[in-house]
Coordinates of C-alpha atoms in Angstrom, one line a residue:
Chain A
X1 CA 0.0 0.0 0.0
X2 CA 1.0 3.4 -0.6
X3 CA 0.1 6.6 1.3
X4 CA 1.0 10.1 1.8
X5 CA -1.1 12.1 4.9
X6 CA -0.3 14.9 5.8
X7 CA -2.4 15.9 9.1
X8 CA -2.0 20.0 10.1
X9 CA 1.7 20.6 8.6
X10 CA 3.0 23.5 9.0
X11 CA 6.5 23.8 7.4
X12 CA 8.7 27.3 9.2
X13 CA 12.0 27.3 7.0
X14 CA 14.6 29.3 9.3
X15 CA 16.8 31.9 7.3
X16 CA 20.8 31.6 9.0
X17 CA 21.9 34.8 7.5
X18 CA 24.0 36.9 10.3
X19 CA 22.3 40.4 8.4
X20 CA 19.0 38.4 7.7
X21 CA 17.0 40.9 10.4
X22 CA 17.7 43.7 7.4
X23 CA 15.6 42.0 5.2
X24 CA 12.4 42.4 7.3
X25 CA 12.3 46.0 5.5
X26 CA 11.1 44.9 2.7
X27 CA 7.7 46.3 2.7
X28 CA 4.2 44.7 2.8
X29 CA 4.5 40.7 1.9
X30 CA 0.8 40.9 2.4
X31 CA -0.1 42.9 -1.0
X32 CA 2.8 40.4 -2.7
X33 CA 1.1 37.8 -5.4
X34 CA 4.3 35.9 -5.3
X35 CA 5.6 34.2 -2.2
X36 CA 4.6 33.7 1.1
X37 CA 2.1 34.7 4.1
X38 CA 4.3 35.9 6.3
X39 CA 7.8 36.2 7.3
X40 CA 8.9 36.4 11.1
X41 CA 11.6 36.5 12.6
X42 CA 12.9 34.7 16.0
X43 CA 16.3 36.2 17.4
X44 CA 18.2 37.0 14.6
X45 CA 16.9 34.1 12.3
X46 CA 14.4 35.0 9.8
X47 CA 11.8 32.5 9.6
X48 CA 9.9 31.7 6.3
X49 CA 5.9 30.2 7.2
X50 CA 6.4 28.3 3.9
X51 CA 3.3 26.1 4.1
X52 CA 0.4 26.7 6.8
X53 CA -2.1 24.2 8.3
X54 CA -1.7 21.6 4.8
X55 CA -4.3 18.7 5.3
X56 CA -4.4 16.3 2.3
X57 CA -4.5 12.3 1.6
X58 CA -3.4 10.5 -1.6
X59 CA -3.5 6.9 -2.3
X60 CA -2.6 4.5 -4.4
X61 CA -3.1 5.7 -8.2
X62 CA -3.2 9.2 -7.4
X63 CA -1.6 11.7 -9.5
X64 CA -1.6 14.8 -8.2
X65 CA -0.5 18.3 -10.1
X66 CA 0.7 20.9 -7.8
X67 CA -0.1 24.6 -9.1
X68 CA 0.5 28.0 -7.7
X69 CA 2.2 31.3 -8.2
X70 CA 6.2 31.2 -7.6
X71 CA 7.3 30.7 -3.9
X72 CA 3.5 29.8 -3.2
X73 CA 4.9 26.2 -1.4
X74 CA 5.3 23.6 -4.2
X75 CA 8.6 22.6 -4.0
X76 CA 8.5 23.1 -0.6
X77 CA 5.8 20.7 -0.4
X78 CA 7.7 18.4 -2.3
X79 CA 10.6 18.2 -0.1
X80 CA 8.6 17.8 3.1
X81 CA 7.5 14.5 0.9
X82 CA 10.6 13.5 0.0
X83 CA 11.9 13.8 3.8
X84 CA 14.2 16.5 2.9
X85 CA 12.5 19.2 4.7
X86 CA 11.2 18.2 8.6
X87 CA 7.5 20.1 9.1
X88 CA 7.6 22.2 12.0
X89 CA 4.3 21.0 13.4
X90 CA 1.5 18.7 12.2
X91 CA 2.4 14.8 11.0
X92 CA 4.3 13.9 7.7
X93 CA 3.3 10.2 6.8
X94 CA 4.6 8.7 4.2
X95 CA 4.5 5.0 3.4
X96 CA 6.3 3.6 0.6
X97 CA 9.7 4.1 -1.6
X98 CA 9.6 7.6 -2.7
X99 CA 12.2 8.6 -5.4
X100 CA 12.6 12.3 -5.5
X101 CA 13.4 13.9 -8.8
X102 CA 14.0 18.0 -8.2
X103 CA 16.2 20.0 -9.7
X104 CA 18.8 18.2 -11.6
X105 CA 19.5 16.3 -8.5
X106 CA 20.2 13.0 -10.5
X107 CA 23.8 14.6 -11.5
X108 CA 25.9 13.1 -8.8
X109 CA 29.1 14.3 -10.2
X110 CA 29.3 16.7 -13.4
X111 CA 32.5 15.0 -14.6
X112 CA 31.1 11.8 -14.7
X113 CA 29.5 9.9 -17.8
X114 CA 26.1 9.2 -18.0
X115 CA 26.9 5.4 -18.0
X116 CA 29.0 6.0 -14.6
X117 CA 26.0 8.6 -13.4
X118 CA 23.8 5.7 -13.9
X119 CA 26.0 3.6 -11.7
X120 CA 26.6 5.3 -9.2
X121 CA 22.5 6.3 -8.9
X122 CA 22.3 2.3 -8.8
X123 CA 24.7 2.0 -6.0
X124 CA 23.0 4.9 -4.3
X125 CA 19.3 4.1 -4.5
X126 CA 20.1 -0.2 -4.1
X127 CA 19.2 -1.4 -7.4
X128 CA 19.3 -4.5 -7.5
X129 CA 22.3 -6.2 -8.9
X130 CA 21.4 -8.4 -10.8
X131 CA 19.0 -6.8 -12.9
X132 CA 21.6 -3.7 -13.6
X133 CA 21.8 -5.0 -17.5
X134 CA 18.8 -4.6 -18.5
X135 CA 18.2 -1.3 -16.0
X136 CA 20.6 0.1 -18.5
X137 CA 19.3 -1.3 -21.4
X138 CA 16.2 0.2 -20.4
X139 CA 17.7 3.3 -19.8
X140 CA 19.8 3.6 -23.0
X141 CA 16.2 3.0 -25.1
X142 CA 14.4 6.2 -23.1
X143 CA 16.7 8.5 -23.0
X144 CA 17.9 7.8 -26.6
X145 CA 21.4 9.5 -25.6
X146 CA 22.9 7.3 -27.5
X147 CA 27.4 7.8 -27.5
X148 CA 26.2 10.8 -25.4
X149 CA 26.2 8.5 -22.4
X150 CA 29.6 8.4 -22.9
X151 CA 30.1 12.1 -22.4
X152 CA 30.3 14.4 -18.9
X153 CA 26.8 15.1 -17.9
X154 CA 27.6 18.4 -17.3
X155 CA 28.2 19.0 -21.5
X156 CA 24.2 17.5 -21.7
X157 CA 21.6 20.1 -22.0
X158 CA 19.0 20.6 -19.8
X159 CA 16.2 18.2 -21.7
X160 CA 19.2 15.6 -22.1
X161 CA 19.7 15.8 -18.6
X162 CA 16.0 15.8 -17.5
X163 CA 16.1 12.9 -20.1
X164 CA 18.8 11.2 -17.9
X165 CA 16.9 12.3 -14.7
X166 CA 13.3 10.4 -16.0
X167 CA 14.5 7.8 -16.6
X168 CA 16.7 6.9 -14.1
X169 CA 13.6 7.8 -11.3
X170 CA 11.3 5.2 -13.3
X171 CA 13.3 2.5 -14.5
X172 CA 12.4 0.6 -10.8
X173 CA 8.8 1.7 -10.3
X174 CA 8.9 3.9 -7.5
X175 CA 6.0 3.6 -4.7
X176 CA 5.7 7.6 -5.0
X177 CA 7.8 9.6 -7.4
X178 CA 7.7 13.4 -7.0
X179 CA 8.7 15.7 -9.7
X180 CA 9.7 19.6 -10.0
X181 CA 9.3 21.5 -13.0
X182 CA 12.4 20.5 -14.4
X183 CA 10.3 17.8 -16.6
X184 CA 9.5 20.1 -18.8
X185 CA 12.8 21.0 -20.1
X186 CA 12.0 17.8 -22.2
X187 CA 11.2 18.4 -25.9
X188 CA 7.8 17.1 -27.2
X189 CA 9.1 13.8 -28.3
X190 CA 10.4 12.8 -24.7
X191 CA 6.6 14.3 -23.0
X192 CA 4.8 12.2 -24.9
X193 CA 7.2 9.5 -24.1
X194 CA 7.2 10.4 -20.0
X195 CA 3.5 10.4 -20.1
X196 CA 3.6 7.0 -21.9
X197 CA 5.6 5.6 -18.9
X198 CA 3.7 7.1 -15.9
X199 CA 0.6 5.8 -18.1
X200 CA 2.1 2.1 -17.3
X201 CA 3.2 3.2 -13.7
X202 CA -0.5 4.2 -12.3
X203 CA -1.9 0.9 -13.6
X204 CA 0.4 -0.5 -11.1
X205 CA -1.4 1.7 -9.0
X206 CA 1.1 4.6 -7.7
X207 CA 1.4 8.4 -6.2
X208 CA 2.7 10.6 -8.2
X209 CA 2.7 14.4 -7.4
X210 CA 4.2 16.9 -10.0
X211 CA 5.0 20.4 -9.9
X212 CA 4.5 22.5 -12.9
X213 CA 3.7 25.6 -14.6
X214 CA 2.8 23.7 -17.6
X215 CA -1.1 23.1 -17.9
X216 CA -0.8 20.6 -20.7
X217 CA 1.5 19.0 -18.7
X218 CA -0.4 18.4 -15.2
X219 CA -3.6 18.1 -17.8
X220 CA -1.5 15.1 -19.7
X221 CA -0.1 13.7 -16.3
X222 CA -2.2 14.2 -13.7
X223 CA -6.1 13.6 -12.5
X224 CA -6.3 15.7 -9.5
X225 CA -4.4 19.0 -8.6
X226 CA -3.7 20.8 -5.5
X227 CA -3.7 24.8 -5.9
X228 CA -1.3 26.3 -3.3
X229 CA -1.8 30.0 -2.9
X230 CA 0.9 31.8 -0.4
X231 CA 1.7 28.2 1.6
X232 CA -2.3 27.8 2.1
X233 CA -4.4 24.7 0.4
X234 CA -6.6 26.5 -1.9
X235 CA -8.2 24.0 -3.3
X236 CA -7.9 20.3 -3.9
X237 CA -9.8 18.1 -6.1
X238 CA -10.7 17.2 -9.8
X239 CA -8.5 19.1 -12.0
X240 CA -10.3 20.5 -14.5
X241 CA -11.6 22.4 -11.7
X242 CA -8.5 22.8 -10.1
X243 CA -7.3 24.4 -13.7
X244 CA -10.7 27.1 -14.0
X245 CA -10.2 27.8 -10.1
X246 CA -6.4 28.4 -10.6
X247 CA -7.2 30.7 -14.2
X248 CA -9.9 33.0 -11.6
X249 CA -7.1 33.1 -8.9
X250 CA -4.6 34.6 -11.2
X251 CA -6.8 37.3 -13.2
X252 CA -8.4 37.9 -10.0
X253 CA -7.6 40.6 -7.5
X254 CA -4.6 38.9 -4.6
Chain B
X1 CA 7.0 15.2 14.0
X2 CA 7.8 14.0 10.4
X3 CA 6.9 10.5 10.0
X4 CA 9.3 10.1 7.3
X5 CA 12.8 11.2 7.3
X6 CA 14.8 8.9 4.9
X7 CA 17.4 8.4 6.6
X8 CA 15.8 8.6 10.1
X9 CA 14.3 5.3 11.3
X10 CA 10.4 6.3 10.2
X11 CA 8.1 6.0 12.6
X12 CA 9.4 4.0 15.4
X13 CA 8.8 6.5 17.9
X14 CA 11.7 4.8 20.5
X15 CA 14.6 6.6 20.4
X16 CA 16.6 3.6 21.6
X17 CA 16.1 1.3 18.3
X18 CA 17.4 4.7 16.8
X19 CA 21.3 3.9 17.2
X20 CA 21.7 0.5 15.8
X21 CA 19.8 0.8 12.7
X22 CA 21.4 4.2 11.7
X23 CA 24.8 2.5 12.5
X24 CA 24.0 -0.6 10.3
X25 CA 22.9 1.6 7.7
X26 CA 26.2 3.5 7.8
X27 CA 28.0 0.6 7.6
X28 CA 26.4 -0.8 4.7
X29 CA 26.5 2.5 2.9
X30 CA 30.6 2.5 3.2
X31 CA 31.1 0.8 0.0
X32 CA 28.7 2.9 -2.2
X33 CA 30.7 5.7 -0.9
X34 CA 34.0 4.3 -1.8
X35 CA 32.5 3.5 -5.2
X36 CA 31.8 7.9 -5.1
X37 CA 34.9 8.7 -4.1
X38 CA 36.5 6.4 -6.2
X39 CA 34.4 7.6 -9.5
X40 CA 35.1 11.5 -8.2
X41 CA 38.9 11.0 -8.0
X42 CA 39.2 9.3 -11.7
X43 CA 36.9 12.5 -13.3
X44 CA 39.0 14.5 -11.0
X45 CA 42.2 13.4 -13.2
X46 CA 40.3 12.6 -16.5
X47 CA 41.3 16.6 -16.9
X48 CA 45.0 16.3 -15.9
X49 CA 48.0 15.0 -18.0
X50 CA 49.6 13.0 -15.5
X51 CA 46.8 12.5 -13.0
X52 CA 47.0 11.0 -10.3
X53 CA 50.9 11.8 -9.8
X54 CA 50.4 15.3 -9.0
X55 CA 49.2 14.7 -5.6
X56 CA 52.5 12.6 -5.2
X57 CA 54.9 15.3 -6.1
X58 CA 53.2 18.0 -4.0
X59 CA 54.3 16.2 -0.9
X60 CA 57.0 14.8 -2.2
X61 CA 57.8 18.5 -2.8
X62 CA 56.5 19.8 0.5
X63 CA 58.5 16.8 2.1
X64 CA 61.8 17.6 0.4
X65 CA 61.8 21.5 1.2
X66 CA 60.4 21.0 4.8
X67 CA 63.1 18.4 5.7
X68 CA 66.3 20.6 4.1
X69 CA 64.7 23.3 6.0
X70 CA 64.7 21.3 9.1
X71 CA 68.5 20.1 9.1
X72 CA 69.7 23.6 8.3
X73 CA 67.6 24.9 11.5
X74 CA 67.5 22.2 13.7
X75 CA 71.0 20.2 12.6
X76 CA 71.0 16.6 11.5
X77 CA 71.5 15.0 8.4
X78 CA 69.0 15.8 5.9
X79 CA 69.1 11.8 5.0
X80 CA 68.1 10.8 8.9
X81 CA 65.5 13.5 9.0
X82 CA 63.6 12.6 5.4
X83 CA 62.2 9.8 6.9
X84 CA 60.4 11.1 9.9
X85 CA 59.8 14.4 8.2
X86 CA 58.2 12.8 5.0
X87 CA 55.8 10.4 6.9
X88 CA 54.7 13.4 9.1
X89 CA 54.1 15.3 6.6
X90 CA 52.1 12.3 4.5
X91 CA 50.3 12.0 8.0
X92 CA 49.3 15.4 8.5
X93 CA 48.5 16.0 4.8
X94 CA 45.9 13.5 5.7
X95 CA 44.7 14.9 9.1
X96 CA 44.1 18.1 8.1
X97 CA 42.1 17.0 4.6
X98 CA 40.0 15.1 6.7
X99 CA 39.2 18.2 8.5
X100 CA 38.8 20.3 5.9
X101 CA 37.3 18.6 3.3
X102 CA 35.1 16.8 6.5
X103 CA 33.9 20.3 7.7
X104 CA 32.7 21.8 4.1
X105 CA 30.9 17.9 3.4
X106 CA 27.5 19.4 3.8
X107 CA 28.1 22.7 2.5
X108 CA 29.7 21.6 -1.2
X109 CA 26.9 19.3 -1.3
X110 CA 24.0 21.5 -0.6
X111 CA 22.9 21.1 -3.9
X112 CA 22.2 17.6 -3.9
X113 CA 21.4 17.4 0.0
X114 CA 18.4 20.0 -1.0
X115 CA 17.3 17.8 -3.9
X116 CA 18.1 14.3 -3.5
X117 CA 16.8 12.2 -0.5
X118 CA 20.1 10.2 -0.8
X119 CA 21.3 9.1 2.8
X120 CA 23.5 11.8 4.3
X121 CA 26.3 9.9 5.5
X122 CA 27.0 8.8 2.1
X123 CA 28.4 12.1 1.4
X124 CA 30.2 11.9 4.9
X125 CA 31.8 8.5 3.4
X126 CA 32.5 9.7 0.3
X127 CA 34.6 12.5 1.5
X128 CA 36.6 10.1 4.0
X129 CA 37.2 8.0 1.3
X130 CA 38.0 10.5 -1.2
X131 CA 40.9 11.2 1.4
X132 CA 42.0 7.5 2.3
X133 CA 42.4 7.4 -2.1
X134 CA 44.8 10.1 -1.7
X135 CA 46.3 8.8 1.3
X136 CA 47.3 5.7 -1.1
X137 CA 49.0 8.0 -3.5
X138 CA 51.2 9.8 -1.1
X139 CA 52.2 6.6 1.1
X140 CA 53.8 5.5 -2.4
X141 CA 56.6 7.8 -1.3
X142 CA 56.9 5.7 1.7
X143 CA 57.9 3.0 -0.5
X144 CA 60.5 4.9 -2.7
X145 CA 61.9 5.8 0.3
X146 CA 62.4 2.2 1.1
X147 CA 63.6 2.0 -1.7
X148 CA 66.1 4.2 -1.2
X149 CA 66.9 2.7 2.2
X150 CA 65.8 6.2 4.1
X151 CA 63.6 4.3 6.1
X152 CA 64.1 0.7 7.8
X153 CA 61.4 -2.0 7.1
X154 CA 60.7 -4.9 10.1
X155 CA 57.2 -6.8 11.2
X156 CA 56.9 -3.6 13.2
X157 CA 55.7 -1.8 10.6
X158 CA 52.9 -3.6 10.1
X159 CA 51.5 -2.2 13.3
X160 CA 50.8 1.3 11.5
X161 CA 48.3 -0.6 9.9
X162 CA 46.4 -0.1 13.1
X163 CA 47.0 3.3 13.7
X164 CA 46.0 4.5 9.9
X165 CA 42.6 2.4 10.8
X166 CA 42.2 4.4 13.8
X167 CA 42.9 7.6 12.2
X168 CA 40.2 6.8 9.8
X169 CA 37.9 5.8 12.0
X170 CA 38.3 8.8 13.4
X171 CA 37.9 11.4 10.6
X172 CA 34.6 9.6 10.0
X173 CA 33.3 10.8 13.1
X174 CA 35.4 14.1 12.9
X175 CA 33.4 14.3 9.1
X176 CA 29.7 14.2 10.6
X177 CA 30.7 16.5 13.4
X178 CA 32.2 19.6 11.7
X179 CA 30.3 19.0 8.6
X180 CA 26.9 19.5 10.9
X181 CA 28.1 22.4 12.7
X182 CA 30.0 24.0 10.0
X183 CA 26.9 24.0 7.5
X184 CA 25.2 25.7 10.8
X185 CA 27.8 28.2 11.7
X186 CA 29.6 29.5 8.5
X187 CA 32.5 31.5 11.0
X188 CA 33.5 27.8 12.1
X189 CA 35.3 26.8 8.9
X190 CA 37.3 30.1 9.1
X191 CA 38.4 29.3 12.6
X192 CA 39.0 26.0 12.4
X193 CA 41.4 26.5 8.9
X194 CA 43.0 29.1 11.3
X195 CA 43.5 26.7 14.2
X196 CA 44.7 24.2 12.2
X197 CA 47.4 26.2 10.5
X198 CA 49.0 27.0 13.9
X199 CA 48.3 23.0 15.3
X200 CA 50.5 22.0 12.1
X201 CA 53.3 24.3 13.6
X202 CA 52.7 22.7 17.7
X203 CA 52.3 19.5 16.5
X204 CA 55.9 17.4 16.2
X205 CA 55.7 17.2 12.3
X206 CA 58.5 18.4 11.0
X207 CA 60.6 18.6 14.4
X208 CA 60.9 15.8 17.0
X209 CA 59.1 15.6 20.3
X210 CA 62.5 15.4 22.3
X211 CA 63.6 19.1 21.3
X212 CA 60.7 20.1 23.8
X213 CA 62.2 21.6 26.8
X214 CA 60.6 19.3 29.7
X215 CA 58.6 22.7 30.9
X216 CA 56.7 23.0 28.0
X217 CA 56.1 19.0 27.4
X218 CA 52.6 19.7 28.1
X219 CA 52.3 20.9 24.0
X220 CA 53.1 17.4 23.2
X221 CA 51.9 15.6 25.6
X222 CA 48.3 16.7 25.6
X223 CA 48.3 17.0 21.6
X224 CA 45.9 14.3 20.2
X225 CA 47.0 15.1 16.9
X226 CA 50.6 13.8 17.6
X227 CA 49.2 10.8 19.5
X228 CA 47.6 9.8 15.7
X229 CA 50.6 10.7 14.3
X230 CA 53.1 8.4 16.1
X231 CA 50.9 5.6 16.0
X232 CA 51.0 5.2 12.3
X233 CA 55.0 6.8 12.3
X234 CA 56.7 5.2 14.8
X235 CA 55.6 1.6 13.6
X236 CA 56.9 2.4 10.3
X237 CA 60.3 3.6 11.6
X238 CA 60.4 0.3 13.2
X239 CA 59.8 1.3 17.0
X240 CA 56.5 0.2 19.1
X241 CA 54.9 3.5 20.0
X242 CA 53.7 3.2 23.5
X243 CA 50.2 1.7 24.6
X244 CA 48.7 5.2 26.1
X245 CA 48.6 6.5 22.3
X246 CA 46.4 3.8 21.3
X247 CA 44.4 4.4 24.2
X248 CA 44.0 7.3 23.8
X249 CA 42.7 7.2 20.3
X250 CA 40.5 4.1 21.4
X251 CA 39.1 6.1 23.6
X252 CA 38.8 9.4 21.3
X253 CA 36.9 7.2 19.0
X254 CA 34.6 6.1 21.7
X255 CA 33.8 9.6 22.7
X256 CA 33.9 10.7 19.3
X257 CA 31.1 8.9 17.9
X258 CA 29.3 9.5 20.5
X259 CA 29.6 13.5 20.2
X260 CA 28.8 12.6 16.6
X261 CA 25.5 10.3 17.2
X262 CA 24.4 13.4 19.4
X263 CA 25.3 16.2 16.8
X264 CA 23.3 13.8 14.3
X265 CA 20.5 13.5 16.6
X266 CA 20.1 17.2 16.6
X267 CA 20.7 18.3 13.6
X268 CA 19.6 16.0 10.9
X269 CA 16.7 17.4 10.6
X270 CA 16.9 21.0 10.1
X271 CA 20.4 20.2 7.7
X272 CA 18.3 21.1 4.7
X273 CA 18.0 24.3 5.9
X274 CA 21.5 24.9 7.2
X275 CA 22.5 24.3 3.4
X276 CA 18.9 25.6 1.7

């Protein structure tokens, strides 16, 4: 079984910046669109209120868009999931293998080859073994990098390495994968190609919660979305709803 | 309270099944890490003509100029010195790494720690490894200079084997400890590159132990560093170094990882945002 629950969370992300009580100039975060409720401070550490009183459930087969304006909480969000981020208050449970895929966190070492990125992901995340030859097999056929995976990682571009990135995260169905809007760095070809693959994924009956900007993409990937407006739940549900209720938010007033 | 932490037991709520899987877990991690720091030393040199011998003739330099130096100040044949000089200086070269590439673990690898849900004492093991790799290319001097007949070889020498375990052992530890508090408090790393400047002069690297006039013993006597030193030194210049050193780094090591399960304890947690 695989579950996410999140009961009351509040995430409070402390600033350690030895100037940081010079910021709290800036004036009136409340009129702001972009970013966050409220900024605090404690001592001299600033303290972000990142996400405020988050309730929300997802089970098996749920795939879950997360939308919002910039610094609204979605990769935020995402890290509490992925256990990189502790919430302040409130319960974070999360049951089963989550494989986090922000950022272009899959490149371990720029110097290194794809083939040795791969590798060393294997060794990292505990692939098994014994089925390494036809992990990279499998790899080698998504990506299509072809003698590319021969080459640094850091000479790929960005869709090469988001290429790289995909399909290292899926190759072992993960219980819940969670992914930042660096999947859309991918040309058309490898979207239709990612959908394809989280296609086969949720009829093994998986979480998957995306962040993106890109309404064909959470409309392609995802049946529900979660709108995060300034770290608050704004709404959570079907998501052509979430979509209209996220087009009013943004032509209407903040 | 998070239920999940990856790398924190999830949701057993005892604090005292806590230790023993996080210690199995970093054990069973070590060899993932040495694959990393193997795979970052060979793209390190991928770039360089001659690789991996660099890091050989830059204490091989250091080693030469530091013991001439010595024998002109101090007196003695450069050719009696070499050997003790060159083997502290191999020694030290790999104390102080382990302290300064241990300290700035976390912090050069914010990017990924921020990102990637990997377990964070591979990047601890991967930096202690990284330095036991470059360890192996300096002690190759150890051998030209037996070689050379500079230094004598016995069954003692096997004994360093011991200490160069224990000195590991211990920048493990040391690694978790500064890395934590230097990703917390950025002035650390400046003060501790400044302490250890000076602790390379105090410490008997370069000079011996026996030029210290008996009221001012108390530098060597109550330097750790030297202790760590002498117990991979000494073996290798074919005397037994005596048993308080390896007590004493037993019983660093015992203390050591316990300062570091605490540190751990404390702030694992909140490291994303140290680095964030």
């Amino acid at each position: 079984m695989t579950l996410v629950r999140l009961t009351n969370v509040n995430v409070r992300i402390p600033i350690y910046d030895s100037h940081a009580l010079r910021l709290i100039r800036l004036p009136a975060f409340g009129r702001a669109k972009v970013g966050t409720q409220a900024i605090s401070h404690s001592g001299a550490v600033l303290i972000i209120h990142a996400l405020n009183s988050l309730n929300l459930e997802l089970h098996d087969g749920d795939r879950v868009c997360l939308i919002g304006h910039n610094g609204a909480g979605k990769t935020t969000l995402l890290r509490v999931l992925a256990g990189i981020y502790p919430a302040s208050t409130g319960k974070v449970e999360v049951v089963g293998k989550v494989f986090a895929l922000l950022g272009n966190s899959m490149m371990m070492n720029p110097d290194a080859t794809g083939c040795e990125t791969i590798k060393l992901v294997a060794n990292l995340f505990h692939w098994p073994e014994e089925r390494m030859a036809e992990f990279i097999r499998d790899i080698e056929e998504f990506t299509e990098l072809g003698e590319y995976l021969s080459l640094p990682t850091r000479v790929y571009s960005a869709g090469m390495q988001t290429r790289l990135a995909f399909a290292m995260a899926t190759v072992q169905t993960p219980d819940i994968l969670l992914i930042d809007e660096g999947i859309g760095a991918g040309d058309a070809h490898f979207q239709e190609k990612a959908q394809a693959r989280v296609q086969q994924f949720i009829s093994r009956a998986k979480i998957i919660v995306l962040a993106s900007h890109s309404i064909q993409l959470c409309r392609a990937m995802c049946s529900k979305a979660l709108i995060l407006n300034k770290g608050t739940q704004d709404f959570f549900g079907d998501i052509e709803e979430g979509l209209d209720r996220y087009a009013q938010l943004r032509d209407g007033p903040a | 309270m998070a239920e999940l932490m990856t790398d924190i037991p999830v949701g057993t709520g005892e604090p005292k099944a806590f230790y023993v899987p996080l210690a199995i877990r970093t054990v069973k991690n070590l060899r993932t890490c040495l694959r990393w720091a193997w795979l970052d030393i060979v793209c390190h040199y991928r770039r360089s003509r001659i690789g991996p011998l660099w890091e050989t003739i830059n204490v091989l330099v250091m080693v030469l100029g530091l013991s001439v130096v010595s024998s002109a100040v101090i007196g003695g044949d450069v050719s009696d010195l070499i050997g003790y000089i060159g083997l502290g200086i191999i020694i030290w070269t790999t104390i102080s790494a382990l302290i300064l590439e241990g300290m700035t673990t976390f912090v050069r690898n914010a990017g990924l720690i921020t990102t990637s849900n990997v377990s964070i004492d591979c990047y601890v093991g991967r930096t202690v490894f990284r330095t036991l790799i470059v360890f192996c290319h300096h002690i190759v001097l150890y051998f030209l200079g037996l070689a050379l007949l500079l230094v004598p070889l016995s069954w003692t020498s096997l004994l360093s084997l011991v200490g160069i375990a224990l000195l590991f052992i211990n920048g493990y530890w040391v690694g978790v400890v500064l890395a934590f508090l230097c990703a917390r408090f950025r002035d650390l790393e400046l003060i501790i590159r400044n302490l250890l400047q000076l602790a390379f002069f105090i410490t008997p690297v370069f000079w011996k132990a026996d030029l210290v006039v008996s009221s001012k013993r108390a530098i060597v006597d109550y330097n750790v560093l030297f202790y760590f030193i002498e117990i991979i030194r000494a073996p290798l210049l074919g005397q037994v170094p005596p048993f308080t050193y390896y007590a004493v780094a037993v019983g660093c090591t015992i203390v050591g990882y316990i300062i570091a399960v605490l540190v751990y304890q404390r702030m694992r947690r909140q490291l994303a945002f140290f680095v964030a």
